Structures are given as C-alpha cells and as structure tokens.
Amino acid sequence: PGSGTNTTSMSLTDDDFRTYTFASMGSFSYFGTPYTSFHVGSNGYIYFGASGITTIPSDGTFIAGNAAVCALCSDMTGDGATITVDEFTDRVAVTYDNFSHLSGGTPTDVQLIFHSDGRIQVAYHSVSLTSFFEWDMVVVGVGSGMGLGPELDFFVPPPEICDNSSD
C-alpha cells in the first residue's frame, strides 16, 4: 500500500463508506457498465453506482441488488483499520489492513485489485479461520446489481466444519 500513482488513505468507522473517483485509470467496466468511481465499505465490500449502502443484511441479499464485490463481507468495523486505495494507470488496488469483525477476533488483511481490462483479483494476506466461525455470516462473491442474486459466491466452509456423515 502507498505505492500507487495516486494514493488515498481512508478512515472508516462501523457501517461506513467513502467514494473513490478514478484519477489515472479513467473507468472500470463491471458487468458491461463503465464506472468512474466506486464506494469502499467498512464491511468488506466495494460497490458501484448509487451511494449510501452501509450494512450487510444477515440473509446475504446484499449482492442480489447491488453491483458489488464482496471480499469478506460481514459486520466488520473500520475502527483501527487502515484502508488504502492505490491507483495506477492500469489498475486500482484497495487494501484493508488490520480489518476486524465487530464482535472481535483476529484482524484480517485483504486486498482487491480492479484491472483496466475488467479482471478482479482478491488476495487474502491473513485470515483467521477461527474468526470466520465466530462471525454470524460472511459473504465472498460478486453481484451484478441486476437483481439476479450473487452471480458468484465463493465462500465454502472448510471441510472440518462440514458434516460428511451421510457420505
């Protein structure tokens, strides 16, 4: 973090967001729609379009109606976290450092990278599986904002918590 052509540090509190407008990259095409800005949420997501979304519903419907990328969406808090947006001419990286769940647990570091060619990378630098089980819900995936539900939901519980007794 901090090595972009344009670097912005964000201070977010619980259920908060900040809007970032692209300076060098120009726009990012998400599900065929070009956007010149996105919103960085303290609950572990980036969303495009209208602002004002601050919470994640417990039933996971958040990404059904919103153009969003959920890296680790839950009831997180920005308190004590460092959120940095690094923009280059061909990509924008959003890094959450020391990002914690509202109920506690081990802090997490995650980075989302939006490439000018439409690719999205999500990198988990430190995630405690113990923390996942302490949290009530975690959404990891993308939604188009077209009301179709999560197009991709990547969260799968690790095998040690799955009941495989019927196999």
CSV table of C-alpha atoms in Angstrom, one decimal:
chain,number,residue,atom,x,y,z
A,1,PRO,CA,0.0,0.0,0.0
A,2,GLY,CA,1.1,3.5,-0.7
A,3,SER,CA,2.9,2.9,-4.0
A,4,GLY,CA,0.3,4.0,-6.5
A,5,THR,CA,0.5,6.9,-8.9
A,6,ASN,CA,-2.4,8.2,-6.8
A,7,THR,CA,-2.8,7.0,-3.2
A,8,THR,CA,-5.6,7.7,-0.8
A,9,SER,CA,-5.9,6.6,2.8
A,10,MET,CA,-9.4,6.2,4.2
A,11,SER,CA,-10.5,6.3,7.8
A,12,LEU,CA,-13.8,4.4,8.1
A,13,THR,CA,-15.9,3.7,11.2
A,14,ASP,CA,-18.5,1.0,11.7
A,15,ASP,CA,-21.0,0.7,8.8
A,16,ASP,CA,-19.3,3.5,6.9
A,17,PHE,CA,-18.1,4.1,3.3
A,18,ARG,CA,-16.1,6.5,1.2
A,19,THR,CA,-16.3,7.2,-2.5
A,20,TYR,CA,-13.2,6.9,-4.6
A,21,THR,CA,-13.2,8.6,-8.1
A,22,PHE,CA,-10.6,7.2,-10.6
A,23,ALA,CA,-7.9,9.7,-11.5
A,24,SER,CA,-5.4,7.7,-13.7
A,25,MET,CA,-7.3,4.6,-14.8
A,26,GLY,CA,-10.4,6.6,-16.1
A,27,SER,CA,-13.0,3.9,-15.7
A,28,PHE,CA,-13.6,0.3,-14.8
A,29,SER,CA,-16.1,-1.9,-16.7
A,30,TYR,CA,-18.2,-4.0,-14.3
A,31,PHE,CA,-20.7,-6.4,-15.9
A,32,GLY,CA,-20.6,-4.3,-19.0
A,33,THR,CA,-21.2,-0.9,-17.3
A,34,PRO,CA,-18.3,1.5,-17.2
A,35,TYR,CA,-17.9,3.2,-13.8
A,36,THR,CA,-15.6,6.2,-13.0
A,37,SER,CA,-15.8,5.7,-9.2
A,38,PHE,CA,-16.7,3.1,-6.6
A,39,HIS,CA,-17.6,3.1,-2.9
A,40,VAL,CA,-15.3,1.4,-0.3
A,41,GLY,CA,-17.4,0.0,2.5
A,42,SER,CA,-16.1,-0.7,6.0
A,43,ASN,CA,-18.0,-4.1,5.9
A,44,GLY,CA,-15.6,-5.6,3.4
A,45,TYR,CA,-17.0,-4.7,0.0
A,46,ILE,CA,-16.6,-2.4,-2.9
A,47,TYR,CA,-19.8,-1.4,-4.7
A,48,PHE,CA,-20.6,0.6,-7.9
A,49,GLY,CA,-23.4,3.0,-8.6
A,50,ALA,CA,-25.6,4.8,-6.1
A,51,SER,CA,-24.0,5.5,-2.7
A,52,GLY,CA,-25.5,5.0,0.7
A,53,ILE,CA,-25.2,1.3,1.3
A,54,THR,CA,-23.6,0.8,4.7
A,55,THR,CA,-24.8,-2.6,6.2
A,56,ILE,CA,-24.9,-6.2,5.1
A,57,PRO,CA,-28.2,-7.9,5.5
A,58,SER,CA,-27.9,-11.2,7.5
A,59,ASP,CA,-29.6,-13.2,4.7
A,60,GLY,CA,-26.9,-12.3,2.1
A,61,THR,CA,-29.3,-10.4,-0.2
A,62,PHE,CA,-26.8,-7.5,-0.3
A,63,ILE,CA,-25.2,-8.6,-3.6
A,64,ALA,CA,-28.5,-9.5,-5.2
A,65,GLY,CA,-29.5,-5.9,-5.8
A,66,ASN,CA,-26.1,-4.2,-5.8
A,67,ALA,CA,-23.2,-4.1,-8.2
A,68,ALA,CA,-20.7,-5.2,-5.6
A,69,VAL,CA,-17.6,-7.2,-5.0
A,70,CYS,CA,-17.5,-8.8,-1.5
A,71,ALA,CA,-14.0,-9.8,-0.4
A,72,LEU,CA,-15.0,-10.6,3.2
A,73,CYS,CA,-18.4,-9.0,3.8
A,74,SER,CA,-19.8,-9.3,7.3
A,75,ASP,CA,-20.4,-6.9,10.2
A,76,MET,CA,-16.9,-5.6,10.1
A,77,THR,CA,-15.5,-2.4,11.7
A,78,GLY,CA,-13.1,0.1,10.2
A,79,ASP,CA,-12.0,1.1,13.7
A,80,GLY,CA,-8.3,0.7,13.9
A,81,ALA,CA,-8.1,-0.4,10.3
A,82,THR,CA,-6.0,1.2,7.6
A,83,ILE,CA,-7.8,1.3,4.2
A,84,THR,CA,-5.6,2.4,1.3
A,85,VAL,CA,-6.6,2.9,-2.3
A,86,ASP,CA,-3.6,2.8,-4.7
A,87,GLU,CA,-4.3,3.8,-8.3
A,88,PHE,CA,-2.0,3.1,-11.3
A,89,THR,CA,-2.8,3.7,-15.0
A,90,ASP,CA,-3.9,0.0,-15.4
A,91,ARG,CA,-5.3,-1.0,-12.0
A,92,VAL,CA,-6.7,0.2,-8.7
A,93,ALA,CA,-5.9,-1.7,-5.5
A,94,VAL,CA,-7.9,-1.4,-2.3
A,95,THR,CA,-6.1,-2.7,0.8
A,96,TYR,CA,-7.8,-3.4,4.1
A,97,ASP,CA,-5.1,-3.7,6.8
A,98,ASN,CA,-6.0,-4.8,10.4
A,99,PHE,CA,-9.6,-5.2,9.5
A,100,SER,CA,-11.7,-6.7,12.3
A,101,HIS,CA,-15.2,-8.1,12.9
A,102,LEU,CA,-17.4,-6.1,15.2
A,103,SER,CA,-17.6,-9.0,17.6
A,104,GLY,CA,-13.8,-9.2,17.8
A,105,GLY,CA,-11.5,-12.0,16.6
A,106,THR,CA,-8.2,-11.9,14.8
A,107,PRO,CA,-7.7,-8.9,12.5
A,108,THR,CA,-7.7,-9.6,8.7
A,109,ASP,CA,-5.7,-8.2,5.8
A,110,VAL,CA,-7.3,-8.3,2.3
A,111,GLN,CA,-6.7,-6.6,-1.0
A,112,LEU,CA,-9.0,-6.2,-4.0
A,113,ILE,CA,-7.4,-5.2,-7.4
A,114,PHE,CA,-9.5,-3.9,-10.2
A,115,HIS,CA,-7.7,-4.1,-13.5
A,116,SER,CA,-8.5,-1.9,-16.5
A,117,ASP,CA,-9.2,-5.0,-18.6
A,118,GLY,CA,-12.0,-6.0,-16.3
A,119,ARG,CA,-10.3,-8.6,-14.2
A,120,ILE,CA,-10.7,-8.5,-10.4
A,121,GLN,CA,-8.2,-10.1,-8.1
A,122,VAL,CA,-8.8,-10.7,-4.4
A,123,ALA,CA,-5.8,-11.5,-2.2
A,124,TYR,CA,-6.1,-12.6,1.4
A,125,HIS,CA,-2.9,-11.8,3.3
A,126,SER,CA,-4.0,-13.0,6.7
A,127,VAL,CA,-7.4,-14.5,7.6
A,128,SER,CA,-8.0,-16.5,10.8
A,129,LEU,CA,-10.4,-19.4,10.1
A,130,THR,CA,-11.3,-19.2,13.8
A,131,SER,CA,-12.6,-15.7,13.2
A,132,PHE,CA,-14.9,-17.0,10.4
A,133,PHE,CA,-16.6,-19.3,12.8
A,134,GLU,CA,-17.1,-16.6,15.4
A,135,TRP,CA,-18.8,-14.4,12.9
A,136,ASP,CA,-22.5,-14.8,12.1
A,137,MET,CA,-22.2,-14.5,8.3
A,138,VAL,CA,-19.6,-14.0,5.7
A,139,VAL,CA,-20.3,-13.2,2.0
A,140,VAL,CA,-17.5,-13.7,-0.5
A,141,GLY,CA,-18.5,-13.1,-4.1
A,142,VAL,CA,-19.7,-10.7,-6.8
A,143,GLY,CA,-23.1,-9.4,-7.8
A,144,SER,CA,-24.1,-7.6,-11.0
A,145,GLY,CA,-26.7,-5.4,-9.4
A,146,MET,CA,-29.3,-6.7,-11.8
A,147,GLY,CA,-31.3,-8.4,-9.1
A,148,LEU,CA,-30.1,-11.9,-10.0
A,149,GLY,CA,-28.7,-12.9,-6.7
A,150,PRO,CA,-25.0,-13.5,-6.2
A,151,GLU,CA,-23.6,-14.5,-9.6
A,152,LEU,CA,-20.6,-15.9,-7.8
A,153,ASP,CA,-20.5,-16.9,-4.2
A,154,PHE,CA,-17.0,-18.1,-3.2
A,155,PHE,CA,-17.4,-18.8,0.5
A,156,VAL,CA,-17.3,-22.5,1.3
A,157,PRO,CA,-16.8,-23.7,4.8
A,158,PRO,CA,-13.6,-25.6,5.4
A,159,PRO,CA,-14.0,-29.5,5.5
A,160,GLU,CA,-13.5,-29.7,9.2
A,161,ILE,CA,-16.8,-28.0,9.9
A,162,CYS,CA,-18.9,-29.7,7.2
A,163,ASP,CA,-20.9,-32.7,8.2
A,164,ASN,CA,-19.9,-35.5,5.9
A,165,SER,CA,-21.5,-38.3,8.0
A,166,SER,CA,-24.0,-39.1,5.2
A,167,ASP,CA,-21.3,-39.9,2.7
